[in-house]
XYZ file of C-alpha atoms in Angstrom:
283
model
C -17.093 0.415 -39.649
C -16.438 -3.021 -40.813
C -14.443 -4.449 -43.278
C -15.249 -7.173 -45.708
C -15.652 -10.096 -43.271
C -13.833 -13.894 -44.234
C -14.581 -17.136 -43.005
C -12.798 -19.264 -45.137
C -9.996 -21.323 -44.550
C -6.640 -21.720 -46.622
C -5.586 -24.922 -47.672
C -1.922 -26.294 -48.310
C -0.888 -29.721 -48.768
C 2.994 -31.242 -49.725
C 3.910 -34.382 -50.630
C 6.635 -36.900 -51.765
C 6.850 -40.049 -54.325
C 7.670 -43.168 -52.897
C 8.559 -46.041 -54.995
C 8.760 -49.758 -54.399
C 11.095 -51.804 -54.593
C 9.683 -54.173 -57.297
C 8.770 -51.159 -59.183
C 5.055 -50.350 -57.777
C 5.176 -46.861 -56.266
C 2.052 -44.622 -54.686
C 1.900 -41.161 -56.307
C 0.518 -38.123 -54.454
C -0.065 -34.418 -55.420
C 3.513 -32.176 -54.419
C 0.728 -28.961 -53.335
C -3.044 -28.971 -52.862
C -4.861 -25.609 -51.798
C -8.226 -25.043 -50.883
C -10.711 -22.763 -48.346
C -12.568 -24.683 -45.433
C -16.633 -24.525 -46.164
C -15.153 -25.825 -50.220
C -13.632 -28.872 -51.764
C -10.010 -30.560 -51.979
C -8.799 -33.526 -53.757
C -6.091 -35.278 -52.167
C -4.540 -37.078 -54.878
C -3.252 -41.272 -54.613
C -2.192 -43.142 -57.965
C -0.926 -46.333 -57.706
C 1.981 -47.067 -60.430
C 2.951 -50.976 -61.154
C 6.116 -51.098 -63.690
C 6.380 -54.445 -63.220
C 3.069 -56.270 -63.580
C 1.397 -58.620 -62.447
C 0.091 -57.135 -59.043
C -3.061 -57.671 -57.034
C -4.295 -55.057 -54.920
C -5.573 -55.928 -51.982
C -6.786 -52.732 -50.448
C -6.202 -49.059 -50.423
C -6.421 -47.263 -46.687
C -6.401 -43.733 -45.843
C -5.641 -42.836 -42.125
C -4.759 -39.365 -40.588
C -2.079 -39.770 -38.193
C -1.956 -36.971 -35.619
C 0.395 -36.969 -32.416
C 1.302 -40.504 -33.169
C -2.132 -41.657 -33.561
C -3.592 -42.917 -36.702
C -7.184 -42.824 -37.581
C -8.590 -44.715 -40.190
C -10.882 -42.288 -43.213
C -11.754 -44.285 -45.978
C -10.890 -48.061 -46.965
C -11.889 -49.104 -50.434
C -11.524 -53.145 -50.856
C -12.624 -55.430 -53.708
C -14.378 -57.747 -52.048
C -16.050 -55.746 -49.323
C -16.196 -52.565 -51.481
C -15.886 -49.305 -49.525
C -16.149 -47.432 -46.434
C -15.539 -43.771 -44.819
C -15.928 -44.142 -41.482
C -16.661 -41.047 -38.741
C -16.444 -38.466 -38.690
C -15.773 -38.385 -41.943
C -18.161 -40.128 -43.604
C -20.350 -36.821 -44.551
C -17.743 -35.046 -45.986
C -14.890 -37.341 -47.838
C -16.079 -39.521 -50.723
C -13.366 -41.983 -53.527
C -13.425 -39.499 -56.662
C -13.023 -41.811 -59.173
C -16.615 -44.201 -59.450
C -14.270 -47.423 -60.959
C -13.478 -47.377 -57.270
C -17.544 -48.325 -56.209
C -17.742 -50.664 -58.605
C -18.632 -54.471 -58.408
C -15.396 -55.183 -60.159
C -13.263 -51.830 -58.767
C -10.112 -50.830 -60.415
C -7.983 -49.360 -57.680
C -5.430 -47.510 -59.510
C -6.506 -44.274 -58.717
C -8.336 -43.671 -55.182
C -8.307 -39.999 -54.991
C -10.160 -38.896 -52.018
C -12.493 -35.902 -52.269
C -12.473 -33.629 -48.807
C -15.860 -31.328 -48.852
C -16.607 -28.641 -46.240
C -12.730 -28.190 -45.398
C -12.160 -28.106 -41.527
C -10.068 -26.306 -39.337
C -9.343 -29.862 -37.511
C -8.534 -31.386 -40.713
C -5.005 -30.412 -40.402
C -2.493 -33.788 -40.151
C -0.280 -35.632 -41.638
C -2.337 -37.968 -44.009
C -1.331 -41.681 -44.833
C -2.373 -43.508 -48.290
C -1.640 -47.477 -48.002
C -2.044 -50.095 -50.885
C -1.719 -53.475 -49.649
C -0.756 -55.595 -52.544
C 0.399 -59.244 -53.460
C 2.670 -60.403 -53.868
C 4.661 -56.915 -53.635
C 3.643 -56.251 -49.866
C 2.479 -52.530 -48.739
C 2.819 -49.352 -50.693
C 2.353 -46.216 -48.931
C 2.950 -42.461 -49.119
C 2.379 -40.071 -46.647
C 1.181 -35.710 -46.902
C 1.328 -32.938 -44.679
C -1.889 -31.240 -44.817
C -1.492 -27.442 -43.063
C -4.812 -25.614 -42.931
C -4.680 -21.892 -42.975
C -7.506 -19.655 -41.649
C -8.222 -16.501 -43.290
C -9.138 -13.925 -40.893
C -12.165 -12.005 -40.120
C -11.036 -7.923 -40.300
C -12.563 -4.874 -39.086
C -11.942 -1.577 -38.156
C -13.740 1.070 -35.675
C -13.697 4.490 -33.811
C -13.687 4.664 -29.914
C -15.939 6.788 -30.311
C -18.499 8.477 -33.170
C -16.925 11.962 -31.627
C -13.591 12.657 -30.295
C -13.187 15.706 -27.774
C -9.831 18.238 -27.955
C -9.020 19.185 -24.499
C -6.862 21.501 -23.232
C -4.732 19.596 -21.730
C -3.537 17.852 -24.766
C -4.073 14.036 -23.590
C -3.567 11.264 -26.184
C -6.311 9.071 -26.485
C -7.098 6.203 -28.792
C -9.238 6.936 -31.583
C -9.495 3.763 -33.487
C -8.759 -0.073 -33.783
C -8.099 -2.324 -36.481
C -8.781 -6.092 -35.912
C -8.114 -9.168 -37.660
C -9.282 -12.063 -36.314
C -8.856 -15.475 -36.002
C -5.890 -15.690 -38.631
C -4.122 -18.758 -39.400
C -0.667 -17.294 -39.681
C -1.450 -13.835 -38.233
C -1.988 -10.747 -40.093
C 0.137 -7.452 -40.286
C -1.480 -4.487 -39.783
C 0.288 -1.082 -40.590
C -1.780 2.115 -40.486
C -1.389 5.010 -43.416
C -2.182 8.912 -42.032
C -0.917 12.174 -42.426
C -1.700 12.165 -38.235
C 1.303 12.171 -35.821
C 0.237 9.298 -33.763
C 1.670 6.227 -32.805
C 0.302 2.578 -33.091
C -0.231 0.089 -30.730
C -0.014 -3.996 -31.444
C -1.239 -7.298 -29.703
C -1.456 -10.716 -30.477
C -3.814 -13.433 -28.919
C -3.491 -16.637 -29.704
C -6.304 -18.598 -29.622
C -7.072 -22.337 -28.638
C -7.919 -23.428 -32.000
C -4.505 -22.387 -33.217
C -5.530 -19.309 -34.706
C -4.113 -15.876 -34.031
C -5.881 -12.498 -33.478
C -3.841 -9.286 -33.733
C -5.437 -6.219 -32.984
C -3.454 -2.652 -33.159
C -4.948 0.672 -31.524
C -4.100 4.205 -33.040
C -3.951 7.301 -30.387
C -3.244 10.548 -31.222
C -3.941 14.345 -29.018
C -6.729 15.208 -30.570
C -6.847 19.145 -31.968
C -8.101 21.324 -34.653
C -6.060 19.967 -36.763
C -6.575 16.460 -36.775
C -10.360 17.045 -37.459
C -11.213 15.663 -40.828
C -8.138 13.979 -41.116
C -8.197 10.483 -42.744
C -6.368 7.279 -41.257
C -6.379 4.058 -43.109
C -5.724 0.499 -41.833
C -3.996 -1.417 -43.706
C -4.352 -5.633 -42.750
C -1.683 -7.981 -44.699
C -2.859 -11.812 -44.921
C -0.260 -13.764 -47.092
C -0.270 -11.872 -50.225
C -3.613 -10.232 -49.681
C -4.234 -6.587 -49.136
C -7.398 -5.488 -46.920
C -7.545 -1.590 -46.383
C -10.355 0.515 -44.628
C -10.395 4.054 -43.757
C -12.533 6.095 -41.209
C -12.433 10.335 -40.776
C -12.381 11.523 -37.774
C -14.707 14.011 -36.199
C -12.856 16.260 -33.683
C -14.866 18.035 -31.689
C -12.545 21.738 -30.699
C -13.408 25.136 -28.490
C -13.857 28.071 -30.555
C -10.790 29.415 -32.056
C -12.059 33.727 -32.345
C -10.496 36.377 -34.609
C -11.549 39.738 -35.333
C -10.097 41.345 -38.636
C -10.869 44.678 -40.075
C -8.425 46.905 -37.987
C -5.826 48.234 -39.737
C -4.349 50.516 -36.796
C -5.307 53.993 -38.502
C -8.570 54.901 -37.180
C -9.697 57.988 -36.554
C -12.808 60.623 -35.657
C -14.787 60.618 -38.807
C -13.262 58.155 -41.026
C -16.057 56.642 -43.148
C -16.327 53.076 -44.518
C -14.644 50.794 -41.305
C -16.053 47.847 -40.407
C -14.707 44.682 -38.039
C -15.647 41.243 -38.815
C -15.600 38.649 -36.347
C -14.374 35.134 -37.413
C -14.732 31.925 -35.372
C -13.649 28.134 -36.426
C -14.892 25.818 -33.864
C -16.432 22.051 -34.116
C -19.534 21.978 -33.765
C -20.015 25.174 -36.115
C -20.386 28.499 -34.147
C -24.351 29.278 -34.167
C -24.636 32.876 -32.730
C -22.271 35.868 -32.689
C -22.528 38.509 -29.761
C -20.444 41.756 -29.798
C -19.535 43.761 -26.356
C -17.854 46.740 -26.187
């Protein structure tokens, strides 16, 4: 039985004011949030108290492991340019900034179809005269919502007489970006299981396992997962189908019977899963 299914990425980006010492200072959004597949604006304003400054160029880079990587460069003479691999997917917001004559105050970058990979530490640079360089940096940490599901073992579960616990369903989230918490909600007196994987791509997958001894009286009993991302709640529930011998009883007997005695009768009663289809009396 699945559960609603997510793909999308979570989004979350900090980041600090630094001013100059002349009074120019680059501005950048403190928190940014979006969902990989959907759009983010990484914010970079440009503030001059102290007039007049010419701006040179603007550079973005992402700077990973000590490496930085050039992403878009927007200059006044040679206009501007996202190079690969992001040139499909990150444009300059503001149109002023394509322009013949650009105004370069404000070179918000747009990010479209959010990646996994996308997470780094992300550099905006003006280079202006005759103040020198202006730059701020941002920590962009992508999260990854997971995909969640939960199943039976088995369509049928079997009581045996030998009372063996056996698990009867998993819960799965998968692919999480930080991990999940699953908890399970039953009247059953079973006990839960819990595993993490983590995966190459920095994701997590945490998958729990419910077992219980299957009887009469778990049959028709409901159990719930319950799967905790951040502050979101994902629940499923499944009811399970024990299958049990025939439990017989036969009720009518009341212990004062005797020759003659009109109007006795015994009824047999049987509970059993599947339903009992035929009854046979022996004396």
């Amino acid at each position: 039985m699945a559960m609603a299914m997510f793909t999308s990425f979570w989004i979350f980006l900090v980041a600090v004011n630094v001013p100059g010492a002349n009074g120019q200072s680059v501005q950048m959004d403190s928190s940014k949030s979006g969902f990989v597949g959907t759009q983010v604006e990484l914010r970079c304003l440009f503030v001059n108290s102290n007039p007049p400054v010419k701006i040179s160029q603007v550079t973005w880079q992402k700077f990973l492991n000590g490496t930085k990587q050039n992403v878009a460069i927007a200059n006044p003479s040679l206009g501007v340019s996202v190079l690969q691999p992001f040139k499909e997917r990150v444009s300059f917001k503001q149109a002023a900034v394509r322009h013949l004559t650009p105004s370069l105050e404000d070179t918000t970058i747009i990010f479209n179809n959010l990646r996994l990979s996308d997470e780094a530490a992300y550099i905006c640079e003006y280079t202006t005269f005759p103040a020198g360089n202006r730059e701020n940096m941002v920590n962009l940490t992508v999260y990854a919502r997971p995909i969640t599901r939960m199943s039976l073992t088995t369509p049928t579960i079997i009581a045996r007489p030998q009372k063996r616990k056996m698990t009867v369903a998993t819960c799965l989230s998968a692919n999480g970006k930080p991990p999940s918490v699953i908890t399970w909600e039953t009247r059953l007196k079973g006990e839960a299981s819990f595993q993490e994987t983590r995966n190459a791509n920095g994701t997590v997958t945490v998958r729990s396992n419910y077992v219980v001894v299957p009887s009469r009286a778990t049959h028709r009993q409901k159990l719930t997962c319950i799967v905790t991302y951040r502050n979101e709640r994902i629940t499923d529930s499944v009811i399970l189908n024990v299958q049990y011998e025939p439990e017989v009883n036969i009720n009518g007997f009341d212990g004062n019977w005797y020759l003659n005695r009109q109007d006795v009768e015994l009824t047999c009663e049987a509970d059993a899963n599947p339903p009992i289809t035929m009854y046979q009396w022996k004396l």
